[in-house]
PDB file of C-alpha atoms in Angstrom:
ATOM      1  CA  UNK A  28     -17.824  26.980   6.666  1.00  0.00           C
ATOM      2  CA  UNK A  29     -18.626  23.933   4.150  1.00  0.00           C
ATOM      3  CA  UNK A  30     -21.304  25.092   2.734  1.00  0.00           C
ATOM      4  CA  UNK A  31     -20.436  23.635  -0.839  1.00  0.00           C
ATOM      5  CA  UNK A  32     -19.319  19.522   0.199  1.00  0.00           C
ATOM      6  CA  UNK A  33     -21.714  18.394  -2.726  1.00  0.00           C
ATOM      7  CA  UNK A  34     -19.488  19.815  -5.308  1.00  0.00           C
ATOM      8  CA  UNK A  35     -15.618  19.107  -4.984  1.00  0.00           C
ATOM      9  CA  UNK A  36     -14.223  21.898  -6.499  1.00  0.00           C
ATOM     10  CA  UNK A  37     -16.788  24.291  -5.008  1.00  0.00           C
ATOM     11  CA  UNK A  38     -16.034  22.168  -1.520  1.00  0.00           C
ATOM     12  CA  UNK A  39     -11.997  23.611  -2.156  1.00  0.00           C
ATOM     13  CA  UNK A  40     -12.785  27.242  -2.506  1.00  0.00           C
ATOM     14  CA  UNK A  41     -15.230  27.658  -0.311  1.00  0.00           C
ATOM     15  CA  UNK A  42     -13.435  25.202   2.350  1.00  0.00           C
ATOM     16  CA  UNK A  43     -10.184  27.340   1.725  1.00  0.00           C
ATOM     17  CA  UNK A  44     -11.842  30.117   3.620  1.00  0.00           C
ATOM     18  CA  UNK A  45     -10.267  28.435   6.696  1.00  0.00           C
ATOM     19  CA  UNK A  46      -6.871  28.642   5.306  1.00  0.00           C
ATOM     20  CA  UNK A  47      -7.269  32.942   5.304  1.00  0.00           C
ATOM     21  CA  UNK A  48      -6.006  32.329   9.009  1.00  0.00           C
ATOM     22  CA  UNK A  49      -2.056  31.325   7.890  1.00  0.00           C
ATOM     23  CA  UNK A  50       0.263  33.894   9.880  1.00  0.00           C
ATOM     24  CA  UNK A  51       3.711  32.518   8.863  1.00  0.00           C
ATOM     25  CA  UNK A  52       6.006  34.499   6.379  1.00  0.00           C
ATOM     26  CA  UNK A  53       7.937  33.058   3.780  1.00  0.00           C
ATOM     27  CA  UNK A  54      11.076  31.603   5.396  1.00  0.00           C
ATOM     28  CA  UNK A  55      13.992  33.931   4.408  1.00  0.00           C
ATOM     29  CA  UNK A  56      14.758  33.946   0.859  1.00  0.00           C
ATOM     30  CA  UNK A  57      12.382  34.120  -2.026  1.00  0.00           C
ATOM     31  CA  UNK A  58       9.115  36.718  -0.993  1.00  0.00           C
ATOM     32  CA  UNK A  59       5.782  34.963  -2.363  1.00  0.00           C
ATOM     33  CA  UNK A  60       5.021  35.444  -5.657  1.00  0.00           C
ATOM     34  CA  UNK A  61       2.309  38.321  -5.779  1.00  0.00           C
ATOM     35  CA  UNK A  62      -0.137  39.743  -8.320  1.00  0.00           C
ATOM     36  CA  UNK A  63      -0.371  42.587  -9.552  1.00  0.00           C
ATOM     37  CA  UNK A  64      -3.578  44.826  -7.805  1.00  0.00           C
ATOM     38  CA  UNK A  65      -6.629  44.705  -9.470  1.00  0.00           C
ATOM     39  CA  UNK A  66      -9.609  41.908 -10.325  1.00  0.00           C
ATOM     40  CA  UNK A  67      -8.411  38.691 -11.305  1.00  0.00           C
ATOM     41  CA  UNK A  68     -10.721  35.376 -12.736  1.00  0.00           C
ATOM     42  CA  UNK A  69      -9.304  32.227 -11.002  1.00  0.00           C
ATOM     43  CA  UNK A  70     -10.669  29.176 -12.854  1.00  0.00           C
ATOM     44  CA  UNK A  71      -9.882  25.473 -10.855  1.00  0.00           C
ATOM     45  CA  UNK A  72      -9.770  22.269 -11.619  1.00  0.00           C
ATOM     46  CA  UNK A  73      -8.975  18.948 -11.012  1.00  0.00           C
ATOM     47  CA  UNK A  74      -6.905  17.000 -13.338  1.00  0.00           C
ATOM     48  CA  UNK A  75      -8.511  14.716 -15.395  1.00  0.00           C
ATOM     49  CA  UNK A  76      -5.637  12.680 -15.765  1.00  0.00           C
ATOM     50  CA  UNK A  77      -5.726  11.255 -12.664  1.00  0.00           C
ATOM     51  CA  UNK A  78      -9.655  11.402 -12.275  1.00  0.00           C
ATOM     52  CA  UNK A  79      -9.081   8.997 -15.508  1.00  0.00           C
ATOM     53  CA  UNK A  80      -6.770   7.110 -13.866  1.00  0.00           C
ATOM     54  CA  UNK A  81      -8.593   6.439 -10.287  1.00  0.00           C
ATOM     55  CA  UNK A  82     -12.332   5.981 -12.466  1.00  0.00           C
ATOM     56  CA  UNK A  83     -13.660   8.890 -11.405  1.00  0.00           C
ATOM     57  CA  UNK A  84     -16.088  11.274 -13.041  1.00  0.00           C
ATOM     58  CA  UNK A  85     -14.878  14.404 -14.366  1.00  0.00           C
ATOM     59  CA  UNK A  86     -15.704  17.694 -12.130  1.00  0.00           C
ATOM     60  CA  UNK A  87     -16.773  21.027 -13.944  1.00  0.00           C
ATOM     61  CA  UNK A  88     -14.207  23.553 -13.447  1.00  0.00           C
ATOM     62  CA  UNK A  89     -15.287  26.246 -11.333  1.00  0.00           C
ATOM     63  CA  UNK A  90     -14.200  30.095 -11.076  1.00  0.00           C
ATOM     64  CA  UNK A  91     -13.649  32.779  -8.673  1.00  0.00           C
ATOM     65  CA  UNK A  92     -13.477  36.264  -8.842  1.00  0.00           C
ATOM     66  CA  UNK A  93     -10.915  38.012  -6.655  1.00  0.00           C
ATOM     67  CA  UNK A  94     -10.059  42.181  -6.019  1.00  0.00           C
ATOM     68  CA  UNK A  95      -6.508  42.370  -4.351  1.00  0.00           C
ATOM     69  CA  UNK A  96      -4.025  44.869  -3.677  1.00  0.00           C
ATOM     70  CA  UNK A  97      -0.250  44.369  -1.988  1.00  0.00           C
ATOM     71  CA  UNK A  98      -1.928  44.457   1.496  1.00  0.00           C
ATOM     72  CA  UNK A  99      -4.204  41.591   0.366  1.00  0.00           C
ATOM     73  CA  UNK A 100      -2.080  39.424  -1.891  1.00  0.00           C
ATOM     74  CA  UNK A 101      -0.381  37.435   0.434  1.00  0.00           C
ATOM     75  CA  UNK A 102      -4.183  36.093   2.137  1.00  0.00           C
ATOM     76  CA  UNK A 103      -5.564  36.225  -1.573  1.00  0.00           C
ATOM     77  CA  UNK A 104      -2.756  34.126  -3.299  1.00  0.00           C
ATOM     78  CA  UNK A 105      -4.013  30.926  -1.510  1.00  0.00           C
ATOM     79  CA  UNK A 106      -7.351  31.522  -0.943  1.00  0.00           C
ATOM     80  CA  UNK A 107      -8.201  28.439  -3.104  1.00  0.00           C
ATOM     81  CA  UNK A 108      -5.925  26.327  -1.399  1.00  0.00           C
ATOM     82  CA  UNK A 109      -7.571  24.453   1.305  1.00  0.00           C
ATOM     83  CA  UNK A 110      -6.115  23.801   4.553  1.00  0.00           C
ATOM     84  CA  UNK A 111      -3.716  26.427   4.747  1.00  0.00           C
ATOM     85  CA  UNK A 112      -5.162  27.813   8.467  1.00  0.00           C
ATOM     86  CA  UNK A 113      -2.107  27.730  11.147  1.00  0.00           C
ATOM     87  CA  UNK A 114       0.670  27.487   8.725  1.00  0.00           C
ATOM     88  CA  UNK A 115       4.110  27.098  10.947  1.00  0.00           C
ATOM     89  CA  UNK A 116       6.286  27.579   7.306  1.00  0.00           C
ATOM     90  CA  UNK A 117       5.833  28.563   3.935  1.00  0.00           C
ATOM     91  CA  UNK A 118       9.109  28.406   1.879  1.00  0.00           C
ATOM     92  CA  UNK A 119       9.373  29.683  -1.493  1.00  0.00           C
ATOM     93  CA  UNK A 120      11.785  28.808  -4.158  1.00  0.00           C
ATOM     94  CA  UNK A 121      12.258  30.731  -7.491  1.00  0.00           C
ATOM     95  CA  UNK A 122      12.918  28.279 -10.445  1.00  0.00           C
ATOM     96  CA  UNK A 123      15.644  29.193 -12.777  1.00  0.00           C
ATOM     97  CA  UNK A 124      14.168  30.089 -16.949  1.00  0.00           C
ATOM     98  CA  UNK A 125      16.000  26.806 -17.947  1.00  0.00           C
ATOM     99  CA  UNK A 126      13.881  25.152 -15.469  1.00  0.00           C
ATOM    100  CA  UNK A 127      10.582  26.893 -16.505  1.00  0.00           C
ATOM    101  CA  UNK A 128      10.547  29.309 -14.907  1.00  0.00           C
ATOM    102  CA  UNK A 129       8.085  30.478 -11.878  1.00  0.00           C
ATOM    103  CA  UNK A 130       7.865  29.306  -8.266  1.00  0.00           C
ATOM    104  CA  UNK A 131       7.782  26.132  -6.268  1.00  0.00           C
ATOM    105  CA  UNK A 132       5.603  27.084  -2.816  1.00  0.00           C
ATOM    106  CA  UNK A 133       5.694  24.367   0.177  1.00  0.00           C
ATOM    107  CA  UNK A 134       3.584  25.521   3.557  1.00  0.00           C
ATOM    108  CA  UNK A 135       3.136  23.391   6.475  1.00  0.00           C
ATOM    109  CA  UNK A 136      -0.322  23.769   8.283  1.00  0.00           C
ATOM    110  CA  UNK A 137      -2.565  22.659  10.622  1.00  0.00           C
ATOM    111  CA  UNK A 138      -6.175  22.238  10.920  1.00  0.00           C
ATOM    112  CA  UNK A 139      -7.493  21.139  14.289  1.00  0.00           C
ATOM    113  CA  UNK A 140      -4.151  19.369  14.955  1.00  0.00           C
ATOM    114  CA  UNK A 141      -4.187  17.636  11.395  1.00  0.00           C
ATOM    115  CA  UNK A 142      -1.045  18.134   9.276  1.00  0.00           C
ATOM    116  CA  UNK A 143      -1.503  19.826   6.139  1.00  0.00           C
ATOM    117  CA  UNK A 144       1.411  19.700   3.211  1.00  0.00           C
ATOM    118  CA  UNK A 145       0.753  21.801   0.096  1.00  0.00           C
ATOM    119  CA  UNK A 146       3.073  22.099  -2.972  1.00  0.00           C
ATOM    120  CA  UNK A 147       2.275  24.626  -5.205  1.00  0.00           C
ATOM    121  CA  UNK A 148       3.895  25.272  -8.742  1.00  0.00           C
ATOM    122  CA  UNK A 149       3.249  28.637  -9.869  1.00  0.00           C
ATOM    123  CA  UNK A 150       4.236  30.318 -13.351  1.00  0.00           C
ATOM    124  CA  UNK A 151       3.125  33.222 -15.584  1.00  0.00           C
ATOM    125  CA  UNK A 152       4.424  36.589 -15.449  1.00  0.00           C
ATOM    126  CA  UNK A 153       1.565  37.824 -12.451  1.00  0.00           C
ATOM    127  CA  UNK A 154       0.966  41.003 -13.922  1.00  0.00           C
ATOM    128  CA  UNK A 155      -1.547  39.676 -17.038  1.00  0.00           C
ATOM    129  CA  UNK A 156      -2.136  35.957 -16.242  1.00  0.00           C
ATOM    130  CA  UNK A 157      -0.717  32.894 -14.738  1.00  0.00           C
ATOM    131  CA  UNK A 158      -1.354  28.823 -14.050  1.00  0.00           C
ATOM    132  CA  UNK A 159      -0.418  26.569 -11.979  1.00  0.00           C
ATOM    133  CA  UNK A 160      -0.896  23.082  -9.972  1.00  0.00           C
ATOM    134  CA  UNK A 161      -1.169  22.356  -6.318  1.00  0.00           C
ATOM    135  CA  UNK A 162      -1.509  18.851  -4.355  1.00  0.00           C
ATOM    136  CA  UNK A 163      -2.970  19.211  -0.547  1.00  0.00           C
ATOM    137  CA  UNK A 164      -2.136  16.445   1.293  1.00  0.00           C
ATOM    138  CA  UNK A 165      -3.757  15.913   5.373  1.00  0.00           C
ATOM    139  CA  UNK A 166      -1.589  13.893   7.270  1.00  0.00           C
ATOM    140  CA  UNK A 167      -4.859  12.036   9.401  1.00  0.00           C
ATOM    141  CA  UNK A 168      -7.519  12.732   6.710  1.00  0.00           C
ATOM    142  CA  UNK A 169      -6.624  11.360   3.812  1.00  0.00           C
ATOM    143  CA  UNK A 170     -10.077  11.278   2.110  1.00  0.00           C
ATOM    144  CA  UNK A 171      -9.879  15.636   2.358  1.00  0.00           C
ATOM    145  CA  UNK A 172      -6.662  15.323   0.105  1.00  0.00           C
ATOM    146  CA  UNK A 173      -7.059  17.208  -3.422  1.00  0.00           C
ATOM    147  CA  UNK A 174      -4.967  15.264  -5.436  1.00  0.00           C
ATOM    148  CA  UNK A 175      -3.572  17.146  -8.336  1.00  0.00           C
ATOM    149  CA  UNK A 176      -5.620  20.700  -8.666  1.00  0.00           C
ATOM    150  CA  UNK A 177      -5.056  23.034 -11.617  1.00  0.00           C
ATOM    151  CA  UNK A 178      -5.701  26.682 -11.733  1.00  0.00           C
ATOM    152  CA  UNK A 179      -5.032  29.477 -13.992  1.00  0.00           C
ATOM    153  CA  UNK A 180      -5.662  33.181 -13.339  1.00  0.00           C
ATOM    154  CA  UNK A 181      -6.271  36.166 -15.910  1.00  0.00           C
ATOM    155  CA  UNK A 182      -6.461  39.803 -14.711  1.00  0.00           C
ATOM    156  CA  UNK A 183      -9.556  41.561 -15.380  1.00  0.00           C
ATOM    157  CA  UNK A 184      -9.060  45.282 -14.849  1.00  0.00           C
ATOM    158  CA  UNK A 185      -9.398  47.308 -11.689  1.00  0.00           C
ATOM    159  CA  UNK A 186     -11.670  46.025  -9.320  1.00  0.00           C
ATOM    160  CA  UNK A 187     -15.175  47.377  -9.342  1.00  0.00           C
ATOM    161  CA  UNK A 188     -16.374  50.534  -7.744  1.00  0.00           C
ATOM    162  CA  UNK A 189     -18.146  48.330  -4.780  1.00  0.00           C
ATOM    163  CA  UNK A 190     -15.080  45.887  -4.317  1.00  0.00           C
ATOM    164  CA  UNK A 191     -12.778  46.082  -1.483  1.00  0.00           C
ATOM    165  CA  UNK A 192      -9.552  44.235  -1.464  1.00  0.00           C
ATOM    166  CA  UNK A 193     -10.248  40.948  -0.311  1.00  0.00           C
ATOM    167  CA  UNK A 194     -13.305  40.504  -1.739  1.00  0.00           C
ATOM    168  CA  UNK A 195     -13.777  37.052  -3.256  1.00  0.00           C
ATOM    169  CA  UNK A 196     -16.990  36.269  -5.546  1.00  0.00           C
ATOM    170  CA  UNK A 197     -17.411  32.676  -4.942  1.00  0.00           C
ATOM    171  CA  UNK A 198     -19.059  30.545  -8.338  1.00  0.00           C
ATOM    172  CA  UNK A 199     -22.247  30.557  -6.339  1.00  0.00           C
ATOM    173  CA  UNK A 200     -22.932  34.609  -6.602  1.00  0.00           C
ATOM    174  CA  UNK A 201     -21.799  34.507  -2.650  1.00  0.00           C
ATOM    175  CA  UNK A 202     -19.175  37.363  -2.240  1.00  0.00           C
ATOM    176  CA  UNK A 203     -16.792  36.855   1.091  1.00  0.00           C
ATOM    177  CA  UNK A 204     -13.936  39.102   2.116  1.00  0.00           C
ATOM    178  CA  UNK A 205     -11.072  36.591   2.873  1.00  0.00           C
ATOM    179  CA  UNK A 206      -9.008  39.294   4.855  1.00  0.00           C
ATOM    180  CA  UNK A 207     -11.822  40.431   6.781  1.00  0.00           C
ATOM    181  CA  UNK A 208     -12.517  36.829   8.134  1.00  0.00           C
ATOM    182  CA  UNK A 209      -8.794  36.266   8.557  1.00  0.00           C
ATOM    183  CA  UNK A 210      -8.987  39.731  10.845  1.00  0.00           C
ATOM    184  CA  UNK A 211     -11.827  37.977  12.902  1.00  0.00           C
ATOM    185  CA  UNK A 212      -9.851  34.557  12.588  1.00  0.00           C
ATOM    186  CA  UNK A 213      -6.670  36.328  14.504  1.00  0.00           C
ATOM    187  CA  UNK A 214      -9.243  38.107  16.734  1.00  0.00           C
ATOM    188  CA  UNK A 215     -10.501  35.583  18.482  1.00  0.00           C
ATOM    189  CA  UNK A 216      -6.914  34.044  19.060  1.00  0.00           C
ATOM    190  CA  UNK A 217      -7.067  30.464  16.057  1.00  0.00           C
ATOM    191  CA  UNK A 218      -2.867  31.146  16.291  1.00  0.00           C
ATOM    192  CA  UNK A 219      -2.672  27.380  15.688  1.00  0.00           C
ATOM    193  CA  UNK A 220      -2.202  24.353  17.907  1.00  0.00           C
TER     194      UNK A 220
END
């Protein structure tokens, strides 16, 4: 499901469509962060700090268009994470407001028996807008690891008359339904290894 390689930020979103499989919950304590329902714009990018820093060439930031609901939200959250397919945990931690505020996410995955750490800082009040950072790191691939990504999200409105939750509108036009696939995913038994 790379369709997009020859772009790296258009490689992440549309690669994350693997990671629509994760089953695991939240480990008990803080519930993931969720979004309010309706149709958000998710714009990503890397940093160009350390794109400076390693003497690489700035990548143009791409967006995403996503309709989601409660039933959705926890598939659509991290559907521009990549790698997050047979996640074993996902722990959430609520920062206090004299620590900014917001969340810290951790999951543990794996792709095809690959190890796949992602640390997610999330803030903004979910209802209107909110940013964030994340840093995917495979354990045996190193070349697939994101570095620093940045992403902020602004809610449009309700989603449009022909949208279903779970519909994502990919930069290229291309319009998947990342609970749908993960429906198929669990179908055909990809429970992890």
């Amino acid at each position: 499901m790379h369709w997009f390689r020859s772009c790296l930020l258009l490689g992440i979103v549309a690669g994350s469509l693997h990671g629509i499989v994760s089953t695991a919950q939240p480990k008990a304590g803080e519930p993931l962060p969720a979004r309010q329902a309706g149709l958000w714009e998710v714009t990503l990018r890397s940093d160009d700090l350390q794109l400076k820093r390693r003497g690489q060439a700035k990548a143009q930031p791409q967006t995403v268009r996503m309709c989601t609901d409660a039933n959705a939200e926890p598939v659509m959250l991290f559907a521009i994470v990549p790698g997050q397919e047979n996640c074993r945990e996902v722990t959430t931690t609520r920062r206090s407001a004299e620590a900014g505020g917001g969340w810290d996410i951790h999951s543990v995955c794996f792709v095809h028996d690959n190890l796949v750490e992602m640390r997610m800082q999330l803030t903004g009040d979910l209802r209107t807008a909110y940013q964030g950072s994340f840093n995917v790191t495979f354990r045996d691939t190193p070349m697939n690891n994101t570095g620093r990504m940045l992403f902020e999200g602004r809610k449009l409105g309700a989603c449009l008359a022909q949208q279903r939750a779970g519909d994502m509108v990919l930069p290229n036009g291309i319009t998947v339904n990342v609970v749908d696939d993960r429906r198929r995913a669990e179908a055909h038994g990809e429970h992890g290894h």
